[in-house]
mmCIF file of C-alpha atoms and ligand atoms in Angstrom:
data_model
loop_
_atom_site.group_PDB
_atom_site.id
_atom_site.type_symbol
_atom_site.label_atom_id
_atom_site.label_comp_id
_atom_site.label_asym_id
_atom_site.label_seq_id
_atom_site.Cartn_x
_atom_site.Cartn_y
_atom_site.Cartn_z
ATOM 1 C CA MET A 28 0.000 0.000 0.000
ATOM 2 C CA LEU A 29 1.086 3.536 -0.777
ATOM 3 C CA SER A 30 0.062 6.193 1.707
ATOM 4 C CA LEU A 31 1.495 9.677 2.044
ATOM 5 C CA LYS A 32 1.980 11.328 5.389
ATOM 6 C CA ARG A 33 3.622 14.546 4.286
ATOM 7 C CA ILE A 34 4.359 16.575 1.158
ATOM 8 C CA THR A 35 7.052 19.245 1.265
ATOM 9 C CA LEU A 36 7.076 21.885 -1.466
ATOM 10 C CA ARG A 37 10.281 23.748 -2.262
ATOM 11 C CA GLU A 38 11.270 26.356 -4.782
ATOM 12 C CA LEU A 39 14.902 26.803 -5.706
ATOM 13 C CA ARG A 40 16.659 28.826 -8.362
ATOM 14 C CA LEU A 41 19.229 27.423 -10.726
ATOM 15 C CA PRO A 42 20.942 29.738 -13.219
ATOM 16 C CA LEU A 43 21.052 28.328 -16.750
ATOM 17 C CA LYS A 44 24.550 28.141 -18.269
ATOM 18 C CA GLU A 45 23.213 30.158 -21.194
ATOM 19 C CA PRO A 46 19.886 31.867 -21.908
ATOM 20 C CA PHE A 47 17.202 29.706 -23.548
ATOM 21 C CA GLN A 48 14.969 31.471 -26.052
ATOM 22 C CA ILE A 49 11.737 30.094 -27.489
ATOM 23 C CA SER A 50 9.183 31.981 -29.578
ATOM 24 C CA SER A 51 7.324 33.228 -26.502
ATOM 25 C CA GLY A 52 10.218 34.367 -24.327
ATOM 26 C CA THR A 53 13.776 34.007 -23.041
ATOM 27 C CA GLN A 54 14.918 32.631 -19.711
ATOM 28 C CA THR A 55 18.252 32.893 -17.938
ATOM 29 C CA GLU A 56 17.476 30.917 -14.797
ATOM 30 C CA ARG A 57 15.069 28.148 -13.899
ATOM 31 C CA ARG A 58 12.859 28.304 -10.860
ATOM 32 C CA ILE A 59 12.930 24.635 -9.841
ATOM 33 C CA PHE A 60 9.888 23.324 -7.988
ATOM 34 C CA LEU A 61 10.632 20.151 -6.032
ATOM 35 C CA VAL A 62 8.281 18.077 -3.929
ATOM 36 C CA LEU A 63 9.366 15.595 -1.301
ATOM 37 C CA LEU A 64 6.855 12.818 -0.650
ATOM 38 C CA GLU A 65 7.047 10.864 2.612
ATOM 39 C CA ASP A 66 5.019 7.896 3.801
ATOM 40 C CA GLY A 67 4.512 6.784 7.410
ATOM 41 C CA ASP A 68 7.138 4.042 7.215
ATOM 42 C CA GLY A 69 10.227 6.159 6.660
ATOM 43 C CA ASN A 70 10.220 5.945 2.846
ATOM 44 C CA HIS A 71 10.591 9.074 0.777
ATOM 45 C CA VAL A 72 11.083 10.192 -2.807
ATOM 46 C CA TRP A 73 11.754 13.484 -4.588
ATOM 47 C CA SER A 74 9.702 14.618 -7.539
ATOM 48 C CA GLU A 75 9.629 17.772 -9.674
ATOM 49 C CA CYS A 76 6.810 20.002 -10.827
ATOM 50 C CA VAL A 77 7.870 21.215 -14.280
ATOM 51 C CA ALA A 78 5.517 24.214 -14.457
ATOM 52 C CA PRO A 79 7.324 27.186 -15.990
ATOM 53 C CA GLU A 80 7.789 30.707 -14.715
ATOM 54 C CA PHE A 81 5.161 32.308 -16.963
ATOM 55 C CA PRO A 82 1.912 31.077 -18.557
ATOM 56 C CA ASN A 83 3.543 31.164 -22.010
ATOM 57 C CA TYR A 84 3.657 27.385 -22.567
ATOM 58 C CA THR A 85 0.295 26.229 -21.224
ATOM 59 C CA ALA A 86 -1.801 28.085 -18.638
ATOM 60 C CA GLU A 87 0.120 26.711 -15.648
ATOM 61 C CA THR A 88 2.958 28.426 -13.829
ATOM 62 C CA ILE A 89 5.091 27.573 -10.846
ATOM 63 C CA GLN A 90 2.841 29.808 -8.725
ATOM 64 C CA THR A 91 -0.472 28.286 -9.811
ATOM 65 C CA ALA A 92 1.021 24.810 -9.361
ATOM 66 C CA TRP A 93 2.117 25.636 -5.830
ATOM 67 C CA ILE A 94 -1.441 26.584 -4.872
ATOM 68 C CA ALA A 95 -2.899 23.609 -6.736
ATOM 69 C CA ILE A 96 -0.650 21.087 -4.982
ATOM 70 C CA ARG A 97 -1.076 22.628 -1.534
ATOM 71 C CA ASP A 98 -4.804 23.304 -1.622
ATOM 72 C CA TRP A 99 -6.303 20.698 -3.993
ATOM 73 C CA VAL A 100 -3.881 17.877 -4.832
ATOM 74 C CA ALA A 101 -2.440 17.208 -1.375
ATOM 75 C CA PRO A 102 -5.845 16.936 0.399
ATOM 76 C CA ARG A 103 -6.897 14.270 -2.128
ATOM 77 C CA VAL A 104 -3.885 12.047 -1.515
ATOM 78 C CA LEU A 105 -2.594 12.618 2.026
ATOM 79 C CA GLY A 106 -3.532 9.692 4.275
ATOM 80 C CA VAL A 107 -5.261 7.848 1.414
ATOM 81 C CA SER A 108 -4.148 4.252 0.785
ATOM 82 C CA PHE A 109 -3.493 3.440 -2.848
ATOM 83 C CA PRO A 110 -3.058 -0.238 -3.795
ATOM 84 C CA ALA A 111 -0.786 0.833 -6.653
ATOM 85 C CA PRO A 112 0.309 4.125 -8.239
ATOM 86 C CA ASP A 113 -1.984 3.644 -11.222
ATOM 87 C CA ALA A 114 -4.903 4.364 -8.877
ATOM 88 C CA VAL A 115 -3.793 7.963 -8.232
ATOM 89 C CA HIS A 116 -4.677 9.510 -11.593
ATOM 90 C CA MET A 117 -8.404 8.837 -11.215
ATOM 91 C CA VAL A 118 -8.498 10.457 -7.782
ATOM 92 C CA LEU A 119 -6.842 13.611 -9.128
ATOM 93 C CA ASP A 120 -8.912 13.700 -12.303
ATOM 94 C CA LYS A 121 -12.458 13.572 -10.941
ATOM 95 C CA ASN A 122 -14.126 17.007 -10.912
ATOM 96 C CA PHE A 123 -10.692 18.652 -10.885
ATOM 97 C CA ARG A 124 -9.983 20.367 -14.183
ATOM 98 C CA GLY A 125 -6.586 21.206 -15.527
ATOM 99 C CA HIS A 126 -3.507 21.822 -13.374
ATOM 100 C CA ASN A 127 -1.832 18.845 -15.023
ATOM 101 C CA MET A 128 1.722 19.733 -13.993
ATOM 102 C CA ALA A 129 0.674 20.124 -10.368
ATOM 103 C CA LYS A 130 -1.132 16.774 -10.442
ATOM 104 C CA ALA A 131 1.747 15.112 -12.259
ATOM 105 C CA ALA A 132 4.362 16.128 -9.700
ATOM 106 C CA VAL A 133 2.514 14.179 -7.016
ATOM 107 C CA GLU A 134 1.222 11.362 -9.229
ATOM 108 C CA MET A 135 4.664 10.663 -10.679
ATOM 109 C CA GLY A 136 6.176 10.959 -7.217
ATOM 110 C CA LEU A 137 3.843 8.190 -6.043
ATOM 111 C CA TRP A 138 5.116 6.000 -8.896
ATOM 112 C CA GLY A 139 8.627 6.851 -7.740
ATOM 113 C CA LEU A 140 7.733 6.010 -4.155
ATOM 114 C CA ALA A 141 6.279 2.664 -5.259
ATOM 115 C CA ALA A 142 9.583 1.947 -7.035
ATOM 116 C CA VAL A 143 11.446 2.781 -3.810
ATOM 117 C CA ILE A 144 9.202 0.575 -1.663
ATOM 118 C CA ARG A 145 9.238 -2.355 -4.083
ATOM 119 C CA GLU A 146 12.993 -1.915 -4.629
ATOM 120 C CA ARG A 147 12.539 -1.846 -8.386
ATOM 121 C CA PRO A 148 13.824 0.607 -10.977
ATOM 122 C CA LEU A 149 11.137 3.144 -11.901
ATOM 123 C CA ALA A 150 11.589 2.331 -15.602
ATOM 124 C CA ASN A 151 10.866 -1.317 -14.923
ATOM 125 C CA LEU A 152 7.726 -0.469 -12.921
ATOM 126 C CA LEU A 153 6.419 1.566 -15.865
ATOM 127 C CA GLY A 154 7.035 -1.220 -18.382
ATOM 128 C CA GLY A 155 10.235 0.161 -19.869
ATOM 129 C CA THR A 156 12.253 -2.131 -22.081
ATOM 130 C CA ARG A 157 15.256 -0.121 -23.339
ATOM 131 C CA PRO A 158 18.535 -0.054 -21.401
ATOM 132 C CA THR A 159 19.667 3.132 -23.174
ATOM 133 C CA ILE A 160 17.774 5.949 -24.881
ATOM 134 C CA ALA A 161 18.738 8.059 -27.866
ATOM 135 C CA THR A 162 19.000 11.722 -26.945
ATOM 136 C CA GLY A 163 18.114 14.866 -28.842
ATOM 137 C CA ILE A 164 18.923 18.493 -28.117
ATOM 138 C CA SER A 165 16.601 21.480 -28.200
ATOM 139 C CA ILE A 166 18.536 24.539 -29.339
ATOM 140 C CA GLY A 167 17.040 27.919 -28.495
ATOM 141 C CA ILE A 168 16.532 30.737 -30.996
ATOM 142 C CA GLN A 169 19.879 32.345 -31.899
ATOM 143 C CA SER A 170 20.742 35.843 -33.073
ATOM 144 C CA SER A 171 21.695 34.781 -36.613
ATOM 145 C CA PRO A 172 21.659 31.744 -38.916
ATOM 146 C CA ALA A 173 25.452 31.538 -38.531
ATOM 147 C CA ALA A 174 25.179 31.379 -34.738
ATOM 148 C CA LEU A 175 22.574 28.632 -35.032
ATOM 149 C CA VAL A 176 24.730 26.669 -37.480
ATOM 150 C CA GLU A 177 27.581 26.806 -34.987
ATOM 151 C CA ARG A 178 25.356 25.446 -32.195
ATOM 152 C CA ALA A 179 23.997 22.700 -34.409
ATOM 153 C CA ARG A 180 27.502 21.650 -35.514
ATOM 154 C CA VAL A 181 28.622 21.357 -31.902
ATOM 155 C CA ALA A 182 25.513 19.318 -31.055
ATOM 156 C CA ALA A 183 26.031 16.958 -33.988
ATOM 157 C CA ALA A 184 29.684 16.487 -33.022
ATOM 158 C CA ALA A 185 28.656 15.709 -29.439
ATOM 159 C CA GLY A 186 26.635 12.766 -30.743
ATOM 160 C CA TYR A 187 23.062 14.041 -30.391
ATOM 161 C CA ARG A 188 20.673 11.834 -32.375
ATOM 162 C CA LYS A 189 18.155 14.588 -33.136
ATOM 163 C CA ILE A 190 18.631 18.336 -33.319
ATOM 164 C CA LYS A 191 15.622 20.516 -32.615
ATOM 165 C CA LEU A 192 15.788 24.145 -33.702
ATOM 166 C CA LYS A 193 13.444 26.597 -32.047
ATOM 167 C CA ILE A 194 11.856 28.907 -34.605
ATOM 168 C CA LYS A 195 9.588 31.954 -34.717
ATOM 169 C CA PRO A 196 8.403 34.258 -37.496
ATOM 170 C CA GLY A 197 11.475 36.029 -38.848
ATOM 171 C CA SER A 198 13.825 33.372 -37.469
ATOM 172 C CA ASP A 199 12.709 30.390 -39.478
ATOM 173 C CA LEU A 200 13.361 29.560 -43.138
ATOM 174 C CA GLN A 201 16.810 31.150 -43.358
ATOM 175 C CA PHE A 202 17.864 29.701 -40.022
ATOM 176 C CA VAL A 203 16.694 26.161 -40.732
ATOM 177 C CA GLY A 204 17.984 26.356 -44.306
ATOM 178 C CA ALA A 205 21.456 27.367 -43.136
ATOM 179 C CA VAL A 206 21.634 24.439 -40.735
ATOM 180 C CA ARG A 207 20.389 22.017 -43.384
ATOM 181 C CA GLU A 208 23.078 23.235 -45.772
ATOM 182 C CA ALA A 209 25.794 22.825 -43.131
ATOM 183 C CA LEU A 210 24.553 19.421 -41.950
ATOM 184 C CA PRO A 211 22.959 17.753 -45.001
ATOM 185 C CA ASP A 212 22.265 14.400 -43.329
ATOM 186 C CA ALA A 213 21.497 15.419 -39.731
ATOM 187 C CA PRO A 214 18.127 14.470 -38.208
ATOM 188 C CA LEU A 215 16.752 18.000 -37.832
ATOM 189 C CA MET A 216 13.414 19.217 -36.580
ATOM 190 C CA ALA A 217 11.892 22.571 -35.658
ATOM 191 C CA ASP A 218 9.683 23.676 -32.763
ATOM 192 C CA ALA A 219 7.607 26.861 -33.034
ATOM 193 C CA ASN A 220 5.819 26.812 -29.660
ATOM 194 C CA ASN A 221 2.582 28.247 -31.125
ATOM 195 C CA ALA A 222 4.190 31.170 -32.947
ATOM 196 C CA TYR A 223 2.260 30.850 -36.229
ATOM 197 C CA THR A 224 -1.282 31.013 -37.566
ATOM 198 C CA LEU A 225 -2.860 29.437 -40.626
ATOM 199 C CA ALA A 226 -2.070 32.669 -42.491
ATOM 200 C CA ASP A 227 1.565 31.454 -42.340
ATOM 201 C CA ALA A 228 0.808 28.111 -44.027
ATOM 202 C CA ASP A 229 2.686 29.040 -47.203
ATOM 203 C CA THR A 230 5.795 29.989 -45.228
ATOM 204 C CA LEU A 231 5.638 26.817 -43.160
ATOM 205 C CA ALA A 232 5.235 24.687 -46.290
ATOM 206 C CA LYS A 233 8.573 26.123 -47.448
ATOM 207 C CA LEU A 234 10.171 24.072 -44.666
ATOM 208 C CA ASP A 235 9.250 20.870 -46.555
ATOM 209 C CA PRO A 236 12.338 20.818 -48.812
ATOM 210 C CA PHE A 237 14.599 20.800 -45.743
ATOM 211 C CA GLY A 238 13.518 17.252 -44.920
ATOM 212 C CA LEU A 239 12.779 17.866 -41.263
ATOM 213 C CA VAL A 240 11.923 14.815 -39.174
ATOM 214 C CA MET A 241 8.977 16.815 -37.843
ATOM 215 C CA LEU A 242 7.647 20.308 -37.095
ATOM 216 C CA GLU A 243 6.535 20.686 -33.491
ATOM 217 C CA GLN A 244 3.490 22.711 -32.438
ATOM 218 C CA PRO A 245 3.444 25.433 -35.111
ATOM 219 C CA LEU A 246 -0.053 26.721 -34.217
ATOM 220 C CA ALA A 247 -1.948 27.640 -31.058
ATOM 221 C CA TRP A 248 -1.516 25.564 -27.920
ATOM 222 C CA ASP A 249 -5.143 24.419 -27.743
ATOM 223 C CA ASP A 250 -5.928 24.164 -31.447
ATOM 224 C CA LEU A 251 -6.323 20.759 -33.095
ATOM 225 C CA VAL A 252 -8.602 21.874 -35.928
ATOM 226 C CA ARG A 253 -6.230 24.318 -37.630
ATOM 227 C CA HIS A 254 -3.293 21.942 -37.226
ATOM 228 C CA ALA A 255 -5.320 19.458 -39.305
ATOM 229 C CA THR A 256 -5.710 22.043 -42.048
ATOM 230 C CA LEU A 257 -2.005 22.867 -41.920
ATOM 231 C CA GLN A 258 -0.963 19.191 -41.999
ATOM 232 C CA LYS A 259 -2.854 18.814 -45.285
ATOM 233 C CA ARG A 260 -0.841 21.681 -46.729
ATOM 234 C CA MET A 261 2.636 20.375 -45.896
ATOM 235 C CA THR A 262 4.513 17.087 -46.153
ATOM 236 C CA THR A 263 6.654 17.544 -43.016
ATOM 237 C CA PRO A 264 4.966 15.549 -40.237
ATOM 238 C CA ILE A 265 3.473 17.768 -37.538
ATOM 239 C CA CYS A 266 4.265 16.761 -33.957
ATOM 240 C CA LEU A 267 2.000 18.077 -31.228
ATOM 241 C CA ASP A 268 3.334 19.121 -27.837
ATOM 242 C CA GLU A 269 1.222 21.770 -26.027
ATOM 243 C CA SER A 270 -2.064 20.546 -27.571
ATOM 244 C CA ILE A 271 -1.881 17.022 -26.138
ATOM 245 C CA THR A 272 -3.049 17.152 -22.531
ATOM 246 C CA GLY A 273 -4.443 13.622 -22.255
ATOM 247 C CA VAL A 274 -5.324 10.517 -24.234
ATOM 248 C CA GLU A 275 -8.545 12.062 -25.593
ATOM 249 C CA ARG A 276 -6.543 14.805 -27.311
ATOM 250 C CA ALA A 277 -4.249 12.140 -28.793
ATOM 251 C CA GLN A 278 -7.333 10.381 -30.142
ATOM 252 C CA ASP A 279 -8.639 13.680 -31.520
ATOM 253 C CA MET A 280 -5.291 14.315 -33.229
ATOM 254 C CA VAL A 281 -5.551 10.982 -35.040
ATOM 255 C CA THR A 282 -9.253 11.432 -35.881
ATOM 256 C CA LEU A 283 -8.752 14.930 -37.252
ATOM 257 C CA GLY A 284 -5.313 14.404 -38.787
ATOM 258 C CA SER A 285 -3.865 17.288 -36.764
ATOM 259 C CA GLY A 286 -0.454 15.658 -36.573
ATOM 260 C CA ARG A 287 1.412 12.385 -36.964
ATOM 261 C CA ILE A 288 3.741 12.328 -33.945
ATOM 262 C CA ILE A 289 3.324 13.185 -30.252
ATOM 263 C CA ASN A 290 5.839 14.705 -27.849
ATOM 264 C CA ILE A 291 4.860 13.256 -24.465
ATOM 265 C CA LYS A 292 5.892 15.314 -21.459
ATOM 266 C CA PRO A 293 4.498 13.527 -18.432
ATOM 267 C CA GLY A 294 4.006 16.817 -16.575
ATOM 268 C CA ARG A 295 1.880 18.309 -19.340
ATOM 269 C CA VAL A 296 -0.467 15.304 -19.507
ATOM 270 C CA GLY A 297 -1.024 14.973 -15.746
ATOM 271 C CA GLY A 298 1.454 12.207 -14.942
ATOM 272 C CA PHE A 299 2.485 8.672 -15.783
ATOM 273 C CA THR A 300 -0.897 6.933 -15.979
ATOM 274 C CA SER A 301 -1.979 9.472 -18.582
ATOM 275 C CA SER A 302 1.397 9.131 -20.375
ATOM 276 C CA LEU A 303 0.970 5.357 -20.505
ATOM 277 C CA GLU A 304 -2.547 5.726 -21.917
ATOM 278 C CA ILE A 305 -1.242 7.984 -24.676
ATOM 279 C CA HIS A 306 1.728 5.695 -25.310
ATOM 280 C CA ASP A 307 -0.499 2.609 -25.566
ATOM 281 C CA PHE A 308 -3.050 4.301 -27.810
ATOM 282 C CA CYS A 309 -0.329 5.642 -30.101
ATOM 283 C CA SER A 310 1.430 2.273 -30.279
ATOM 284 C CA LYS A 311 -1.823 0.660 -31.475
ATOM 285 C CA ARG A 312 -2.333 3.351 -34.087
ATOM 286 C CA ASP A 313 1.313 3.375 -35.253
ATOM 287 C CA VAL A 314 1.806 6.943 -34.065
ATOM 288 C CA PRO A 315 5.396 7.410 -32.856
ATOM 289 C CA VAL A 316 5.894 9.216 -29.566
ATOM 290 C CA TRP A 317 8.978 10.663 -27.895
ATOM 291 C CA CYS A 318 9.755 12.303 -24.590
ATOM 292 C CA GLY A 319 10.121 16.083 -24.426
ATOM 293 C CA GLY A 320 11.751 18.177 -21.713
ATOM 294 C CA MET A 321 10.928 21.303 -19.698
ATOM 295 C CA LEU A 322 14.460 22.333 -18.661
ATOM 296 C CA GLU A 323 13.941 20.240 -15.559
ATOM 297 C CA SER A 324 16.607 19.505 -12.989
ATOM 298 C CA GLY A 325 18.111 16.050 -12.649
ATOM 299 C CA VAL A 326 15.113 15.054 -10.522
ATOM 300 C CA GLY A 327 12.558 15.612 -13.276
ATOM 301 C CA ARG A 328 14.936 14.043 -15.787
ATOM 302 C CA ALA A 329 14.923 10.782 -13.835
ATOM 303 C CA TYR A 330 11.191 10.476 -14.415
ATOM 304 C CA ASN A 331 11.461 11.386 -18.102
ATOM 305 C CA VAL A 332 14.258 8.912 -18.744
ATOM 306 C CA ALA A 333 12.256 6.120 -17.084
ATOM 307 C CA LEU A 334 9.224 6.901 -19.259
ATOM 308 C CA ALA A 335 11.281 7.162 -22.455
ATOM 309 C CA SER A 336 12.448 3.568 -21.971
ATOM 310 C CA LEU A 337 9.032 2.290 -23.093
ATOM 311 C CA PRO A 338 8.900 0.623 -26.517
ATOM 312 C CA GLY A 339 6.672 3.181 -28.273
ATOM 313 C CA PHE A 340 9.154 6.032 -27.718
ATOM 314 C CA LEU A 341 10.529 5.868 -31.235
ATOM 315 C CA PHE A 342 12.326 9.198 -31.631
ATOM 316 C CA PRO A 343 15.162 10.527 -29.465
ATOM 317 C CA GLY A 344 14.002 12.377 -26.347
ATOM 318 C CA ASP A 345 14.917 15.923 -25.268
ATOM 319 C CA LEU A 346 17.039 14.410 -22.497
ATOM 320 C CA SER A 347 20.240 16.461 -22.642
ATOM 321 C CA PRO A 348 22.830 15.773 -19.953
ATOM 322 C CA SER A 349 22.934 17.897 -16.774
ATOM 323 C CA ALA A 350 26.058 19.764 -17.881
ATOM 324 C CA ARG A 351 24.197 21.223 -20.838
ATOM 325 C CA TYR A 352 21.954 23.252 -18.532
ATOM 326 C CA TRP A 353 23.685 23.684 -15.157
ATOM 327 C CA GLU A 354 27.130 24.335 -13.703
ATOM 328 C CA LYS A 355 26.160 21.667 -11.216
ATOM 329 C CA ASP A 356 22.963 19.607 -11.050
ATOM 330 C CA ILE A 357 21.215 18.855 -7.749
ATOM 331 C CA VAL A 358 21.453 15.072 -8.177
ATOM 332 C CA ALA A 359 24.143 12.427 -8.098
ATOM 333 C CA PRO A 360 25.084 10.969 -10.378
ATOM 334 C CA GLU A 361 24.516 13.815 -12.836
ATOM 335 C CA TRP A 362 22.846 12.873 -16.133
ATOM 336 C CA THR A 363 25.347 12.147 -18.886
ATOM 337 C CA MET A 364 25.252 11.195 -22.558
ATOM 338 C CA ASP A 365 27.810 9.058 -24.369
ATOM 339 C CA HIS A 366 29.457 9.944 -27.687
ATOM 340 C CA ASN A 367 26.742 8.090 -29.564
ATOM 341 C CA GLY A 368 24.069 10.299 -27.998
ATOM 342 C CA MET A 369 22.773 7.641 -25.636
ATOM 343 C CA VAL A 370 21.650 8.101 -22.040
ATOM 344 C CA THR A 371 21.663 5.057 -19.764
ATOM 345 C CA VAL A 372 18.493 4.084 -17.902
ATOM 346 C CA PRO A 373 19.298 3.549 -14.207
ATOM 347 C CA THR A 374 19.008 -0.042 -13.032
ATOM 348 C CA GLY A 375 18.973 0.562 -9.252
ATOM 349 C CA PRO A 376 15.811 0.743 -7.149
ATOM 350 C CA GLY A 377 13.707 3.912 -7.145
ATOM 351 C CA ILE A 378 14.256 6.889 -9.467
ATOM 352 C CA GLY A 379 17.965 6.146 -9.940
ATOM 353 C CA VAL A 380 19.466 9.403 -8.659
ATOM 354 C CA THR A 381 20.130 10.806 -5.196
ATOM 355 C CA VAL A 382 19.264 14.394 -4.343
ATOM 356 C CA ASP A 383 21.990 16.545 -2.788
ATOM 357 C CA VAL A 384 19.842 17.676 0.134
ATOM 358 C CA ASN A 385 22.392 20.155 1.537
ATOM 359 C CA ARG A 386 22.677 21.865 -1.789
ATOM 360 C CA VAL A 387 18.892 21.921 -2.227
ATOM 361 C CA ASP A 388 18.618 23.476 1.246
ATOM 362 C CA ASN A 389 21.101 26.176 0.308
ATOM 363 C CA LEU A 390 19.309 26.962 -2.956
ATOM 364 C CA THR A 391 15.775 26.936 -1.506
ATOM 365 C CA VAL A 392 13.948 30.282 -1.580
ATOM 366 C CA LYS A 393 10.538 29.032 -0.450
ATOM 367 C CA LYS A 394 9.347 25.996 1.468
ATOM 368 C CA GLU A 395 5.998 24.752 2.728
ATOM 369 C CA VAL A 396 5.012 21.515 4.460
ATOM 370 C CA VAL A 397 1.570 19.958 3.944
ATOM 371 C CA GLY A 398 0.396 17.089 6.158
ATOM 372 C CA ALA A 399 1.821 15.718 9.405
ATOM 373 C CA LYS A 400 4.602 17.910 10.785
HETATM 374 O O1 OSB B 14 8.501 23.174 -26.357
HETATM 375 O O2 OSB B 14 9.645 21.460 -25.926
HETATM 376 C C1 OSB B 14 9.348 22.635 -25.676
HETATM 377 C C2 OSB B 14 11.580 23.976 -22.884
HETATM 378 C C3 OSB B 14 10.686 24.750 -22.183
HETATM 379 C C4 OSB B 14 9.386 24.851 -22.640
HETATM 380 C C5 OSB B 14 8.995 24.182 -23.798
HETATM 381 C C6 OSB B 14 9.902 23.389 -24.495
HETATM 382 C C7 OSB B 14 11.228 23.319 -24.035
HETATM 383 C C8 OSB B 14 12.279 22.581 -24.727
HETATM 384 C C9 OSB B 14 13.477 22.204 -23.894
HETATM 385 O O3 OSB B 14 12.281 22.362 -25.906
HETATM 386 C C10 OSB B 14 13.773 20.759 -23.882
HETATM 387 C C11 OSB B 14 14.792 20.453 -22.811
HETATM 388 O O4 OSB B 14 14.405 20.291 -21.639
HETATM 389 O O5 OSB B 14 15.970 20.368 -23.152
HETATM 390 MG MG1 MG B 15 7.734 21.863 -27.788
#
């Protein structure tokens, strides 16, 4: 039985090694939101809420997620006995709309806690089958095509198996074209984070000759209908990120033809049970999925890596090593990637990394305990 006695919320700040720019904004540091889950038997696990600083990705932010976990998620799980972690999603879903990243932090943490208690690797508990996972990089918008080419060359040389270029109107065709010319055979893709409308369909169709593996979320975050229209007007497969918040949206994507690939971020879809539903549905319908990232710390990465070890994750995940983001991660061992762009799935019990609690203490700017003191 899984039963939580206490949930501790913490916010810490980690400066990014270099600014990360997407179409909707630039960030220079990450406000990291960690939760510590404890049961009554002395077991604990760390989890991460990946909600961003501003509501420019989906509606959630680190502040809304804090309130949601403290006031609505925690009361539904504290002291409740769950036979298995797959029972948590339903409890958080019923008459409780949205707030997926808040729900996911606790739901995924309960999967992590189950892995700790059963002394099994999290990946194994989820049904993972791969010992190593191919890794992709997400490169932020750069000041010029030449600067982007330089970044992409370095990434290709480091072994990354997929190179994602962030784009926005004005930083698109020339930028992607320059990288394609420099790296004729590289597996390239682009991610627009909602920056376009259907009025841009002709421009977006001009990406087709670059042979991108996919174009991620070109249109609005909650729009499946216009993505279907756009997909008919271009040959590059559309991959949906922001728009897929649960298995029903994945089904809608297939029904409408809004895209052909899904980026699963477990935080965005409300946790692991929802991720598994999407994964299983997509596997049946031959829709490839892959695991995206939210610039999470090494804690959140542990959960993503475990999920990405499932068989339907057919494209490299945005699972860059710790050193790409941070001077020093908050976990040991730090996440690494080998020269072939592979990350190793931990084989020890639990989430596979240990949190540096002293360091977390030193970096914490806000802390709140919910449940038994
Ligand atoms: O759209 O995939 C995205 C980061 C923050 C918000 C949205 C996205 C991203 C990334 C970064 O692409 C992926 C990573 O964690 O390396
Ligand atoms: Mg994206």
